[in-house]
Short mmCIF file of N, CA and C in Angstrom, two decimals:
data_model
loop_
_atom_site.label_atom_id
_atom_site.label_comp_id
_atom_site.label_asym_id
_atom_site.label_seq_id
_atom_site.Cartn_x
_atom_site.Cartn_y
_atom_site.Cartn_z
N MET E 3 0.82 -1.19 0.00
CA MET E 3 0.00 0.00 0.00
C MET E 3 0.87 1.26 0.00
N LEU E 4 2.03 1.18 0.62
CA LEU E 4 2.91 2.36 0.65
C LEU E 4 3.46 2.67 -0.74
N ASP E 5 3.69 1.62 -1.55
CA ASP E 5 4.15 1.84 -2.92
C ASP E 5 3.11 2.64 -3.70
N ILE E 6 1.85 2.28 -3.54
CA ILE E 6 0.77 2.97 -4.23
C ILE E 6 0.71 4.43 -3.78
N ALA E 7 0.74 4.65 -2.48
CA ALA E 7 0.69 6.00 -1.94
C ALA E 7 1.86 6.84 -2.45
N GLU E 8 3.03 6.26 -2.52
CA GLU E 8 4.21 6.98 -3.01
C GLU E 8 4.03 7.37 -4.47
N MET E 9 3.57 6.45 -5.30
CA MET E 9 3.37 6.76 -6.71
C MET E 9 2.29 7.81 -6.91
N GLU E 10 1.20 7.71 -6.14
CA GLU E 10 0.12 8.69 -6.24
C GLU E 10 0.60 10.09 -5.86
N SER E 11 1.45 10.16 -4.85
CA SER E 11 1.91 11.47 -4.39
C SER E 11 2.83 12.15 -5.40
N HIS E 12 3.42 11.39 -6.32
CA HIS E 12 4.32 11.96 -7.32
C HIS E 12 3.68 12.03 -8.70
N ALA E 13 2.45 11.54 -8.83
CA ALA E 13 1.78 11.55 -10.14
C ALA E 13 1.41 12.98 -10.53
N VAL E 14 1.43 13.23 -11.85
CA VAL E 14 0.97 14.52 -12.35
C VAL E 14 -0.46 14.41 -12.88
N ARG E 15 -0.92 13.18 -13.08
CA ARG E 15 -2.29 12.90 -13.50
C ARG E 15 -2.57 11.44 -13.20
N MET E 16 -3.82 11.16 -12.82
CA MET E 16 -4.21 9.77 -12.58
C MET E 16 -5.53 9.53 -13.31
N ARG E 17 -5.68 8.32 -13.80
CA ARG E 17 -6.95 7.92 -14.36
C ARG E 17 -7.10 6.42 -14.18
N GLY E 18 -8.34 6.00 -14.03
CA GLY E 18 -8.55 4.59 -13.76
C GLY E 18 -9.91 4.12 -14.21
N ALA E 19 -10.09 2.81 -14.17
CA ALA E 19 -11.35 2.18 -14.53
C ALA E 19 -11.68 1.12 -13.48
N ASN E 20 -12.94 1.15 -13.02
CA ASN E 20 -13.41 0.21 -12.01
C ASN E 20 -14.76 -0.38 -12.43
N THR E 21 -14.90 -1.68 -12.22
CA THR E 21 -16.17 -2.32 -12.56
C THR E 21 -16.89 -2.91 -11.35
N VAL E 22 -16.22 -3.07 -10.23
CA VAL E 22 -16.84 -3.74 -9.08
C VAL E 22 -17.13 -2.79 -7.94
N HIS E 23 -16.31 -1.78 -7.75
CA HIS E 23 -16.54 -0.83 -6.67
C HIS E 23 -16.08 0.56 -7.09
N VAL E 24 -16.54 1.55 -6.38
CA VAL E 24 -16.11 2.92 -6.61
C VAL E 24 -14.61 2.98 -6.33
N PRO E 25 -13.86 3.71 -7.14
CA PRO E 25 -12.41 3.80 -6.91
C PRO E 25 -12.08 4.25 -5.50
N GLY E 26 -11.01 3.69 -4.95
CA GLY E 26 -10.59 4.03 -3.59
C GLY E 26 -10.40 5.51 -3.37
N MET E 27 -9.92 6.23 -4.37
CA MET E 27 -9.73 7.68 -4.25
C MET E 27 -11.04 8.41 -4.00
N LEU E 28 -12.16 7.78 -4.35
CA LEU E 28 -13.46 8.43 -4.25
C LEU E 28 -14.38 7.77 -3.22
N GLN E 29 -13.87 6.80 -2.48
CA GLN E 29 -14.69 6.07 -1.51
C GLN E 29 -14.87 6.84 -0.21
N THR E 30 -16.06 6.68 0.36
CA THR E 30 -16.27 7.15 1.73
C THR E 30 -15.59 6.16 2.66
N SER E 31 -15.32 6.57 3.88
CA SER E 31 -14.69 5.65 4.83
C SER E 31 -15.62 4.47 5.15
N GLU E 32 -16.94 4.71 5.13
CA GLU E 32 -17.88 3.62 5.42
C GLU E 32 -17.86 2.57 4.33
N GLN E 33 -17.82 3.00 3.06
CA GLN E 33 -17.75 2.01 1.99
C GLN E 33 -16.41 1.29 2.00
N ALA E 34 -15.34 2.03 2.21
CA ALA E 34 -14.02 1.40 2.27
C ALA E 34 -13.98 0.36 3.38
N MET E 35 -14.54 0.69 4.54
CA MET E 35 -14.57 -0.26 5.65
C MET E 35 -15.33 -1.52 5.27
N ALA E 36 -16.47 -1.37 4.61
CA ALA E 36 -17.26 -2.54 4.19
C ALA E 36 -16.47 -3.40 3.20
N ILE E 37 -15.75 -2.77 2.31
CA ILE E 37 -14.94 -3.52 1.34
C ILE E 37 -13.80 -4.24 2.04
N PHE E 38 -13.11 -3.54 2.94
CA PHE E 38 -12.02 -4.17 3.68
C PHE E 38 -12.52 -5.34 4.54
N ARG E 39 -13.69 -5.19 5.11
CA ARG E 39 -14.24 -6.26 5.95
C ARG E 39 -14.74 -7.46 5.14
N ALA E 40 -14.89 -7.29 3.83
CA ALA E 40 -15.32 -8.39 2.98
C ALA E 40 -14.15 -9.24 2.50
N ALA E 41 -12.93 -8.87 2.89
CA ALA E 41 -11.73 -9.59 2.44
C ALA E 41 -11.70 -11.00 2.99
N VAL E 42 -11.14 -11.90 2.19
CA VAL E 42 -10.93 -13.29 2.60
C VAL E 42 -9.45 -13.57 2.43
N PRO E 43 -8.76 -14.00 3.48
CA PRO E 43 -9.26 -14.19 4.84
C PRO E 43 -9.56 -12.83 5.48
N ALA E 44 -10.39 -12.87 6.49
CA ALA E 44 -10.82 -11.66 7.18
C ALA E 44 -9.62 -10.91 7.74
N LEU E 45 -9.66 -9.60 7.59
CA LEU E 45 -8.59 -8.77 8.13
C LEU E 45 -8.87 -8.48 9.59
N PRO E 46 -7.85 -8.48 10.44
CA PRO E 46 -8.04 -8.08 11.83
C PRO E 46 -8.47 -6.61 11.88
N GLU E 47 -9.20 -6.24 12.90
CA GLU E 47 -9.72 -4.88 13.00
C GLU E 47 -8.62 -3.82 12.98
N HIS E 48 -7.46 -4.10 13.57
CA HIS E 48 -6.39 -3.10 13.53
C HIS E 48 -5.90 -2.89 12.10
N GLU E 49 -5.93 -3.95 11.27
CA GLU E 49 -5.53 -3.83 9.87
C GLU E 49 -6.56 -3.01 9.09
N VAL E 50 -7.84 -3.22 9.37
CA VAL E 50 -8.89 -2.42 8.74
C VAL E 50 -8.70 -0.95 9.10
N ALA E 51 -8.43 -0.66 10.37
CA ALA E 51 -8.22 0.71 10.81
C ALA E 51 -7.01 1.35 10.12
N LEU E 52 -5.93 0.59 9.98
CA LEU E 52 -4.74 1.10 9.30
C LEU E 52 -5.03 1.40 7.83
N ARG E 53 -5.76 0.51 7.18
CA ARG E 53 -6.10 0.72 5.77
C ARG E 53 -7.01 1.93 5.58
N LEU E 54 -7.95 2.10 6.50
CA LEU E 54 -8.83 3.27 6.43
C LEU E 54 -8.04 4.56 6.59
N ALA E 55 -7.12 4.57 7.52
CA ALA E 55 -6.30 5.77 7.74
C ALA E 55 -5.44 6.07 6.51
N LEU E 56 -4.85 5.04 5.93
CA LEU E 56 -4.03 5.23 4.74
C LEU E 56 -4.89 5.69 3.57
N ARG E 57 -6.08 5.11 3.43
CA ARG E 57 -6.98 5.51 2.34
C ARG E 57 -7.31 7.00 2.45
N ALA E 58 -7.63 7.46 3.65
CA ALA E 58 -7.96 8.88 3.86
C ALA E 58 -6.75 9.76 3.53
N GLU E 59 -5.57 9.33 3.91
CA GLU E 59 -4.36 10.10 3.61
C GLU E 59 -4.09 10.13 2.11
N ARG E 60 -4.28 8.99 1.44
CA ARG E 60 -4.06 8.92 0.00
C ARG E 60 -5.01 9.83 -0.76
N GLN E 61 -6.23 9.98 -0.27
CA GLN E 61 -7.22 10.81 -0.96
C GLN E 61 -6.82 12.28 -1.00
N GLN E 62 -5.86 12.67 -0.18
CA GLN E 62 -5.40 14.06 -0.16
C GLN E 62 -4.78 14.48 -1.49
N VAL E 63 -4.32 13.53 -2.30
CA VAL E 63 -3.73 13.92 -3.59
C VAL E 63 -4.78 14.51 -4.54
N ILE E 64 -6.06 14.22 -4.30
CA ILE E 64 -7.09 14.85 -5.15
C ILE E 64 -7.92 15.88 -4.40
N THR E 65 -7.78 15.95 -3.08
CA THR E 65 -8.59 16.91 -2.32
C THR E 65 -7.75 17.90 -1.51
N GLY E 66 -6.47 17.68 -1.40
CA GLY E 66 -5.61 18.53 -0.57
C GLY E 66 -5.15 19.79 -1.27
N ASP E 67 -4.03 20.31 -0.82
CA ASP E 67 -3.50 21.56 -1.36
C ASP E 67 -2.85 21.40 -2.73
N SER E 68 -2.10 20.34 -2.93
CA SER E 68 -1.43 20.09 -4.21
C SER E 68 -2.18 19.01 -4.96
N ILE E 69 -3.30 19.38 -5.56
CA ILE E 69 -4.19 18.39 -6.17
C ILE E 69 -3.68 17.89 -7.51
N VAL E 70 -4.04 16.64 -7.79
CA VAL E 70 -3.67 15.97 -9.03
C VAL E 70 -4.95 15.76 -9.84
N PRO E 71 -4.92 16.02 -11.16
CA PRO E 71 -6.09 15.71 -11.98
C PRO E 71 -6.37 14.20 -11.95
N TYR E 72 -7.65 13.85 -11.85
CA TYR E 72 -8.04 12.45 -11.72
C TYR E 72 -9.29 12.18 -12.56
N VAL E 73 -9.20 11.18 -13.42
CA VAL E 73 -10.33 10.75 -14.24
C VAL E 73 -10.68 9.33 -13.81
N ALA E 74 -11.94 9.14 -13.39
CA ALA E 74 -12.41 7.82 -12.96
C ALA E 74 -13.51 7.35 -13.91
N VAL E 75 -13.27 6.23 -14.58
CA VAL E 75 -14.29 5.60 -15.40
C VAL E 75 -14.87 4.47 -14.55
N ILE E 76 -16.16 4.58 -14.27
CA ILE E 76 -16.81 3.64 -13.35
C ILE E 76 -17.96 2.95 -14.07
N HIS E 77 -17.96 1.63 -14.02
CA HIS E 77 -19.04 0.87 -14.63
C HIS E 77 -20.28 0.93 -13.74
N GLU E 78 -21.44 0.86 -14.36
CA GLU E 78 -22.70 0.89 -13.62
C GLU E 78 -22.75 -0.17 -12.52
N ALA E 79 -22.14 -1.32 -12.75
CA ALA E 79 -22.14 -2.39 -11.74
C ALA E 79 -21.55 -1.90 -10.43
N ALA E 80 -20.46 -1.12 -10.52
CA ALA E 80 -19.82 -0.60 -9.31
C ALA E 80 -20.73 0.37 -8.57
N LEU E 81 -21.54 1.10 -9.31
CA LEU E 81 -22.45 2.06 -8.69
C LEU E 81 -23.63 1.37 -8.01
N ARG E 82 -23.96 0.19 -8.47
CA ARG E 82 -25.11 -0.53 -7.92
C ARG E 82 -24.74 -1.50 -6.79
N MET E 83 -23.45 -1.78 -6.62
CA MET E 83 -23.02 -2.64 -5.53
C MET E 83 -23.32 -1.95 -4.21
N GLN E 84 -23.81 -2.71 -3.25
CA GLN E 84 -24.19 -2.10 -1.97
C GLN E 84 -23.30 -2.60 -0.85
N PHE E 85 -22.01 -2.30 -0.97
CA PHE E 85 -21.09 -2.62 0.13
C PHE E 85 -21.55 -1.85 1.36
N GLY E 86 -21.82 -2.56 2.43
CA GLY E 86 -22.25 -1.90 3.67
C GLY E 86 -23.73 -1.64 3.76
N GLY E 87 -24.51 -2.00 2.74
CA GLY E 87 -25.96 -1.82 2.78
C GLY E 87 -26.42 -0.59 2.02
N THR E 88 -27.73 -0.41 2.01
CA THR E 88 -28.36 0.64 1.22
C THR E 88 -27.93 2.04 1.64
N GLU E 89 -27.92 2.32 2.92
CA GLU E 89 -27.57 3.66 3.39
C GLU E 89 -26.12 4.01 3.04
N VAL E 90 -25.22 3.07 3.25
CA VAL E 90 -23.80 3.31 2.90
C VAL E 90 -23.68 3.52 1.40
N ALA E 91 -24.41 2.73 0.60
CA ALA E 91 -24.36 2.87 -0.86
C ALA E 91 -24.89 4.24 -1.28
N ARG E 92 -25.99 4.67 -0.69
CA ARG E 92 -26.56 5.98 -1.04
C ARG E 92 -25.59 7.10 -0.65
N ASP E 93 -25.02 7.02 0.54
CA ASP E 93 -24.04 8.02 0.97
C ASP E 93 -22.84 8.05 0.04
N GLN E 94 -22.42 6.86 -0.42
CA GLN E 94 -21.29 6.78 -1.34
C GLN E 94 -21.62 7.49 -2.65
N LEU E 95 -22.81 7.26 -3.17
CA LEU E 95 -23.19 7.91 -4.43
C LEU E 95 -23.29 9.42 -4.26
N GLU E 96 -23.82 9.87 -3.13
CA GLU E 96 -23.90 11.31 -2.86
C GLU E 96 -22.50 11.92 -2.76
N HIS E 97 -21.59 11.20 -2.13
CA HIS E 97 -20.20 11.65 -2.04
C HIS E 97 -19.58 11.72 -3.44
N LEU E 98 -19.85 10.72 -4.25
CA LEU E 98 -19.33 10.68 -5.61
C LEU E 98 -19.82 11.90 -6.40
N LEU E 99 -21.09 12.24 -6.24
CA LEU E 99 -21.62 13.43 -6.91
C LEU E 99 -20.91 14.69 -6.45
N LYS E 100 -20.69 14.79 -5.15
CA LYS E 100 -20.03 15.97 -4.59
C LYS E 100 -18.60 16.11 -5.11
N VAL E 101 -17.84 15.04 -5.04
CA VAL E 101 -16.44 15.10 -5.46
C VAL E 101 -16.33 15.29 -6.98
N SER E 102 -17.33 14.83 -7.74
CA SER E 102 -17.28 14.98 -9.20
C SER E 102 -17.42 16.44 -9.62
N GLU E 103 -17.82 17.30 -8.72
CA GLU E 103 -17.93 18.74 -9.00
C GLU E 103 -16.59 19.46 -8.87
N ARG E 104 -15.59 18.79 -8.32
CA ARG E 104 -14.26 19.40 -8.19
C ARG E 104 -13.65 19.60 -9.57
N ASP E 105 -12.90 20.65 -9.74
CA ASP E 105 -12.28 20.96 -11.04
C ASP E 105 -11.30 19.88 -11.49
N ASN E 106 -10.66 19.22 -10.54
CA ASN E 106 -9.62 18.24 -10.89
C ASN E 106 -10.14 16.81 -10.99
N VAL E 107 -11.42 16.58 -10.72
CA VAL E 107 -11.97 15.22 -10.74
C VAL E 107 -13.02 15.11 -11.84
N THR E 108 -12.85 14.10 -12.69
CA THR E 108 -13.83 13.79 -13.73
C THR E 108 -14.33 12.38 -13.50
N VAL E 109 -15.65 12.24 -13.34
CA VAL E 109 -16.27 10.93 -13.17
C VAL E 109 -17.05 10.62 -14.44
N LEU E 110 -16.73 9.48 -15.04
CA LEU E 110 -17.40 9.03 -16.26
C LEU E 110 -18.00 7.66 -16.00
N VAL E 111 -19.25 7.46 -16.40
CA VAL E 111 -19.95 6.20 -16.15
C VAL E 111 -20.14 5.43 -17.46
N VAL E 112 -19.88 4.13 -17.40
CA VAL E 112 -20.19 3.23 -18.51
C VAL E 112 -21.42 2.44 -18.08
N PRO E 113 -22.58 2.68 -18.71
CA PRO E 113 -23.81 1.98 -18.31
C PRO E 113 -23.84 0.54 -18.83
N PHE E 114 -24.67 -0.28 -18.18
CA PHE E 114 -24.87 -1.67 -18.62
C PHE E 114 -25.24 -1.74 -20.09
N THR E 115 -26.04 -0.78 -20.56
CA THR E 115 -26.54 -0.82 -21.93
C THR E 115 -25.43 -0.73 -22.96
N HIS E 116 -24.25 -0.34 -22.55
CA HIS E 116 -23.16 -0.26 -23.51
C HIS E 116 -22.70 -1.65 -23.95
N GLY E 117 -22.87 -2.65 -23.09
CA GLY E 117 -22.43 -3.99 -23.43
C GLY E 117 -20.96 -4.21 -23.12
N ALA E 118 -20.32 -5.01 -23.95
CA ALA E 118 -18.92 -5.38 -23.72
C ALA E 118 -17.99 -4.19 -23.91
N PHE E 119 -16.88 -4.21 -23.18
CA PHE E 119 -15.86 -3.17 -23.30
C PHE E 119 -14.52 -3.76 -22.87
N PRO E 120 -13.42 -3.16 -23.33
CA PRO E 120 -12.10 -3.71 -23.00
C PRO E 120 -11.81 -3.58 -21.50
N GLY E 121 -11.20 -4.61 -20.95
CA GLY E 121 -10.80 -4.57 -19.55
C GLY E 121 -11.92 -4.82 -18.57
N ALA E 122 -13.05 -5.32 -19.06
CA ALA E 122 -14.18 -5.59 -18.16
C ALA E 122 -13.70 -6.51 -17.04
N GLY E 123 -14.03 -6.15 -15.82
CA GLY E 123 -13.66 -6.97 -14.67
C GLY E 123 -12.33 -6.57 -14.03
N GLN E 124 -11.56 -5.72 -14.69
CA GLN E 124 -10.28 -5.30 -14.13
C GLN E 124 -10.43 -3.97 -13.41
N THR E 125 -9.62 -3.78 -12.40
CA THR E 125 -9.46 -2.48 -11.77
C THR E 125 -8.07 -1.99 -12.15
N VAL E 126 -8.04 -0.89 -12.87
CA VAL E 126 -6.79 -0.37 -13.42
C VAL E 126 -6.64 1.09 -13.05
N VAL E 127 -5.44 1.48 -12.62
CA VAL E 127 -5.12 2.88 -12.39
C VAL E 127 -3.84 3.20 -13.14
N HIS E 128 -3.90 4.24 -13.97
CA HIS E 128 -2.72 4.70 -14.70
C HIS E 128 -2.21 5.94 -13.98
N LEU E 129 -1.03 5.85 -13.44
CA LEU E 129 -0.39 6.95 -12.72
C LEU E 129 0.64 7.56 -13.66
N GLU E 130 0.38 8.78 -14.10
CA GLU E 130 1.30 9.45 -15.02
C GLU E 130 2.35 10.19 -14.23
N GLY E 131 3.60 9.92 -14.54
CA GLY E 131 4.71 10.58 -13.88
C GLY E 131 5.07 11.88 -14.55
N PRO E 132 6.03 12.61 -13.99
CA PRO E 132 6.46 13.87 -14.59
C PRO E 132 6.99 13.70 -16.01
N VAL E 133 7.49 12.51 -16.31
CA VAL E 133 7.90 12.13 -17.68
C VAL E 133 7.29 10.76 -17.96
N PRO E 134 6.97 10.46 -19.22
CA PRO E 134 6.30 9.18 -19.54
C PRO E 134 7.06 7.93 -19.06
N GLN E 135 8.37 8.01 -18.95
CA GLN E 135 9.15 6.86 -18.50
C GLN E 135 8.86 6.50 -17.05
N LEU E 136 8.25 7.40 -16.30
CA LEU E 136 7.92 7.13 -14.90
C LEU E 136 6.46 6.71 -14.71
N ASP E 137 5.73 6.58 -15.81
CA ASP E 137 4.34 6.12 -15.73
C ASP E 137 4.29 4.69 -15.18
N THR E 138 3.22 4.40 -14.47
CA THR E 138 2.99 3.06 -13.93
C THR E 138 1.50 2.75 -14.01
N VAL E 139 1.19 1.51 -14.32
CA VAL E 139 -0.19 1.03 -14.24
C VAL E 139 -0.25 0.11 -13.04
N GLN E 140 -1.26 0.34 -12.22
CA GLN E 140 -1.50 -0.52 -11.06
C GLN E 140 -2.80 -1.27 -11.28
N MET E 141 -2.75 -2.58 -11.14
CA MET E 141 -3.94 -3.42 -11.27
C MET E 141 -4.21 -4.09 -9.94
N ASP E 142 -5.47 -4.07 -9.52
CA ASP E 142 -5.86 -4.73 -8.27
C ASP E 142 -6.28 -6.16 -8.53
N SER E 143 -5.98 -7.02 -7.58
CA SER E 143 -6.47 -8.39 -7.61
C SER E 143 -6.62 -8.85 -6.17
N SER E 144 -7.19 -10.02 -5.98
CA SER E 144 -7.43 -10.50 -4.62
C SER E 144 -6.13 -10.74 -3.85
N HIS E 145 -5.01 -10.93 -4.54
CA HIS E 145 -3.73 -11.13 -3.84
C HIS E 145 -2.95 -9.84 -3.64
N GLY E 146 -3.49 -8.73 -4.13
CA GLY E 146 -2.82 -7.45 -3.94
C GLY E 146 -2.56 -6.75 -5.26
N PRO E 147 -1.90 -5.61 -5.21
CA PRO E 147 -1.66 -4.84 -6.44
C PRO E 147 -0.53 -5.43 -7.27
N THR E 148 -0.67 -5.23 -8.58
CA THR E 148 0.38 -5.57 -9.54
C THR E 148 0.75 -4.29 -10.25
N PHE E 149 2.04 -4.05 -10.43
CA PHE E 149 2.52 -2.84 -11.08
C PHE E 149 3.12 -3.19 -12.43
N LEU E 150 2.73 -2.42 -13.44
CA LEU E 150 3.23 -2.62 -14.81
C LEU E 150 3.90 -1.33 -15.26
N ASP E 151 5.08 -1.46 -15.90
CA ASP E 151 5.76 -0.24 -16.31
C ASP E 151 6.56 -0.36 -17.60
N THR E 152 6.41 -1.49 -18.31
CA THR E 152 7.11 -1.57 -19.60
C THR E 152 6.33 -0.76 -20.63
N GLU E 153 7.01 -0.30 -21.66
CA GLU E 153 6.35 0.55 -22.66
C GLU E 153 5.18 -0.17 -23.33
N GLY E 154 5.33 -1.46 -23.61
CA GLY E 154 4.24 -2.21 -24.24
C GLY E 154 3.02 -2.29 -23.33
N GLN E 155 3.24 -2.58 -22.06
CA GLN E 155 2.12 -2.65 -21.10
C GLN E 155 1.46 -1.29 -20.95
N LEU E 156 2.26 -0.24 -20.81
CA LEU E 156 1.71 1.11 -20.66
C LEU E 156 0.91 1.51 -21.88
N ALA E 157 1.42 1.20 -23.07
CA ALA E 157 0.70 1.56 -24.31
C ALA E 157 -0.65 0.87 -24.35
N LYS E 158 -0.70 -0.40 -23.94
CA LYS E 158 -1.96 -1.14 -23.95
C LYS E 158 -2.98 -0.47 -23.02
N TYR E 159 -2.58 -0.15 -21.81
CA TYR E 159 -3.53 0.40 -20.85
C TYR E 159 -3.86 1.86 -21.13
N ARG E 160 -2.93 2.60 -21.71
CA ARG E 160 -3.27 3.97 -22.14
C ARG E 160 -4.38 3.90 -23.19
N ALA E 161 -4.19 3.01 -24.17
CA ALA E 161 -5.20 2.86 -25.25
C ALA E 161 -6.53 2.37 -24.69
N GLN E 162 -6.47 1.43 -23.76
CA GLN E 162 -7.70 0.90 -23.16
C GLN E 162 -8.45 2.00 -22.41
N LEU E 163 -7.74 2.79 -21.62
CA LEU E 163 -8.39 3.88 -20.88
C LEU E 163 -8.90 4.96 -21.82
N ASP E 164 -8.15 5.26 -22.89
CA ASP E 164 -8.64 6.22 -23.88
C ASP E 164 -9.96 5.76 -24.47
N LEU E 165 -10.03 4.48 -24.82
CA LEU E 165 -11.26 3.93 -25.40
C LEU E 165 -12.40 3.97 -24.40
N LEU E 166 -12.15 3.56 -23.16
CA LEU E 166 -13.20 3.59 -22.14
C LEU E 166 -13.72 5.00 -21.92
N GLU E 167 -12.84 5.98 -21.89
CA GLU E 167 -13.27 7.36 -21.71
C GLU E 167 -14.16 7.80 -22.87
N SER E 168 -13.85 7.34 -24.08
CA SER E 168 -14.66 7.72 -25.24
C SER E 168 -16.02 7.00 -25.25
N LEU E 169 -16.10 5.83 -24.64
CA LEU E 169 -17.35 5.07 -24.60
C LEU E 169 -18.29 5.53 -23.49
N ALA E 170 -17.74 6.16 -22.46
CA ALA E 170 -18.51 6.53 -21.28
C ALA E 170 -19.42 7.72 -21.56
N LEU E 171 -20.39 7.88 -20.67
CA LEU E 171 -21.25 9.06 -20.70
C LEU E 171 -20.41 10.30 -20.40
N SER E 172 -20.88 11.46 -20.81
CA SER E 172 -20.18 12.70 -20.50
C SER E 172 -20.21 12.92 -18.98
N PRO E 173 -19.38 13.83 -18.47
CA PRO E 173 -19.42 14.11 -17.03
C PRO E 173 -20.82 14.52 -16.54
N GLU E 174 -21.51 15.34 -17.29
CA GLU E 174 -22.85 15.78 -16.90
C GLU E 174 -23.84 14.61 -16.93
N GLN E 175 -23.80 13.83 -18.00
CA GLN E 175 -24.67 12.65 -18.11
C GLN E 175 -24.34 11.65 -17.01
N SER E 176 -23.07 11.52 -16.69
CA SER E 176 -22.64 10.59 -15.64
C SER E 176 -23.20 11.02 -14.29
N ARG E 177 -23.13 12.32 -13.98
CA ARG E 177 -23.70 12.80 -12.72
C ARG E 177 -25.20 12.53 -12.65
N ASP E 178 -25.91 12.79 -13.77
CA ASP E 178 -27.35 12.50 -13.80
C ASP E 178 -27.61 11.02 -13.58
N PHE E 179 -26.77 10.18 -14.17
CA PHE E 179 -26.91 8.73 -14.04
C PHE E 179 -26.72 8.30 -12.58
N VAL E 180 -25.68 8.82 -11.95
CA VAL E 180 -25.40 8.50 -10.54
C VAL E 180 -26.56 8.99 -9.67
N ARG E 181 -27.05 10.18 -9.96
CA ARG E 181 -28.18 10.75 -9.20
C ARG E 181 -29.41 9.84 -9.31
N ASP E 182 -29.67 9.33 -10.51
CA ASP E 182 -30.82 8.43 -10.72
C ASP E 182 -30.67 7.14 -9.92
N ILE E 183 -29.48 6.57 -9.91
CA ILE E 183 -29.25 5.34 -9.14
C ILE E 183 -29.43 5.62 -7.66
N SER E 184 -28.92 6.75 -7.19
CA SER E 184 -29.07 7.11 -5.77
C SER E 184 -30.54 7.22 -5.39
N ARG E 185 -31.35 7.80 -6.25
CA ARG E 185 -32.78 7.94 -5.97
C ARG E 185 -33.49 6.59 -5.93
N GLN E 186 -32.98 5.62 -6.67
CA GLN E 186 -33.59 4.29 -6.70
C GLN E 186 -33.32 3.50 -5.43
N LEU E 187 -32.32 3.89 -4.66
CA LEU E 187 -31.97 3.15 -3.44
C LEU E 187 -32.95 3.44 -2.32
#
C-alpha cells in the first residue's frame, strides 16, 4: 500500500477504470470499511483501521493543497453494488456526486446498456509521472496490487483507458446517471 501512496503522491495525472466498486480515491470511509471487511481471509480490526487511515491520507492527492487531476471511469455495476448496505451505498453515491464537482476530478460512467468493453472486470489505475518513463499502471487483484511499467504494457492500458473514456457518458450525463441510481436506493 505504501508503494501505491508513493506513486500517487508523485503523479501529475491519474486515471482509472473500475467495474466492481467505486475507486478508492473516491470512496467514503464507510464504503471502504465494508470492502475491507469483505476480504478473505478476514482482516483483523487493527488492519482495517490502518487501511482506512491510509486511504484517507491517500485521498489528499485529489482533495488537498497540491491536487492531481483524476479521471475515474466507473461501470454501472460498481455504482449498484451495496457494500455496507443501502444507506452506505446511497451516501457513497452522494459523495461521488459531490467530489465529481471538483475541477480536478472527472467521473465518467459506462452503463450496462453499452455492453462489452475492454478490460471488463479489471481495476486499473494509470499513474502518469512527470515524464512518460515514470508512468505506472497498477492493477488490483485479490492477492494485492500488480505494477506494470514496460512501454508495451503502458501503451496497452493507455489505449484501453482512452477507449473507455470515449465510450462513457459525458461528465454531466454521468452525474445524472449517478443521481438516478441514488434515488432508486
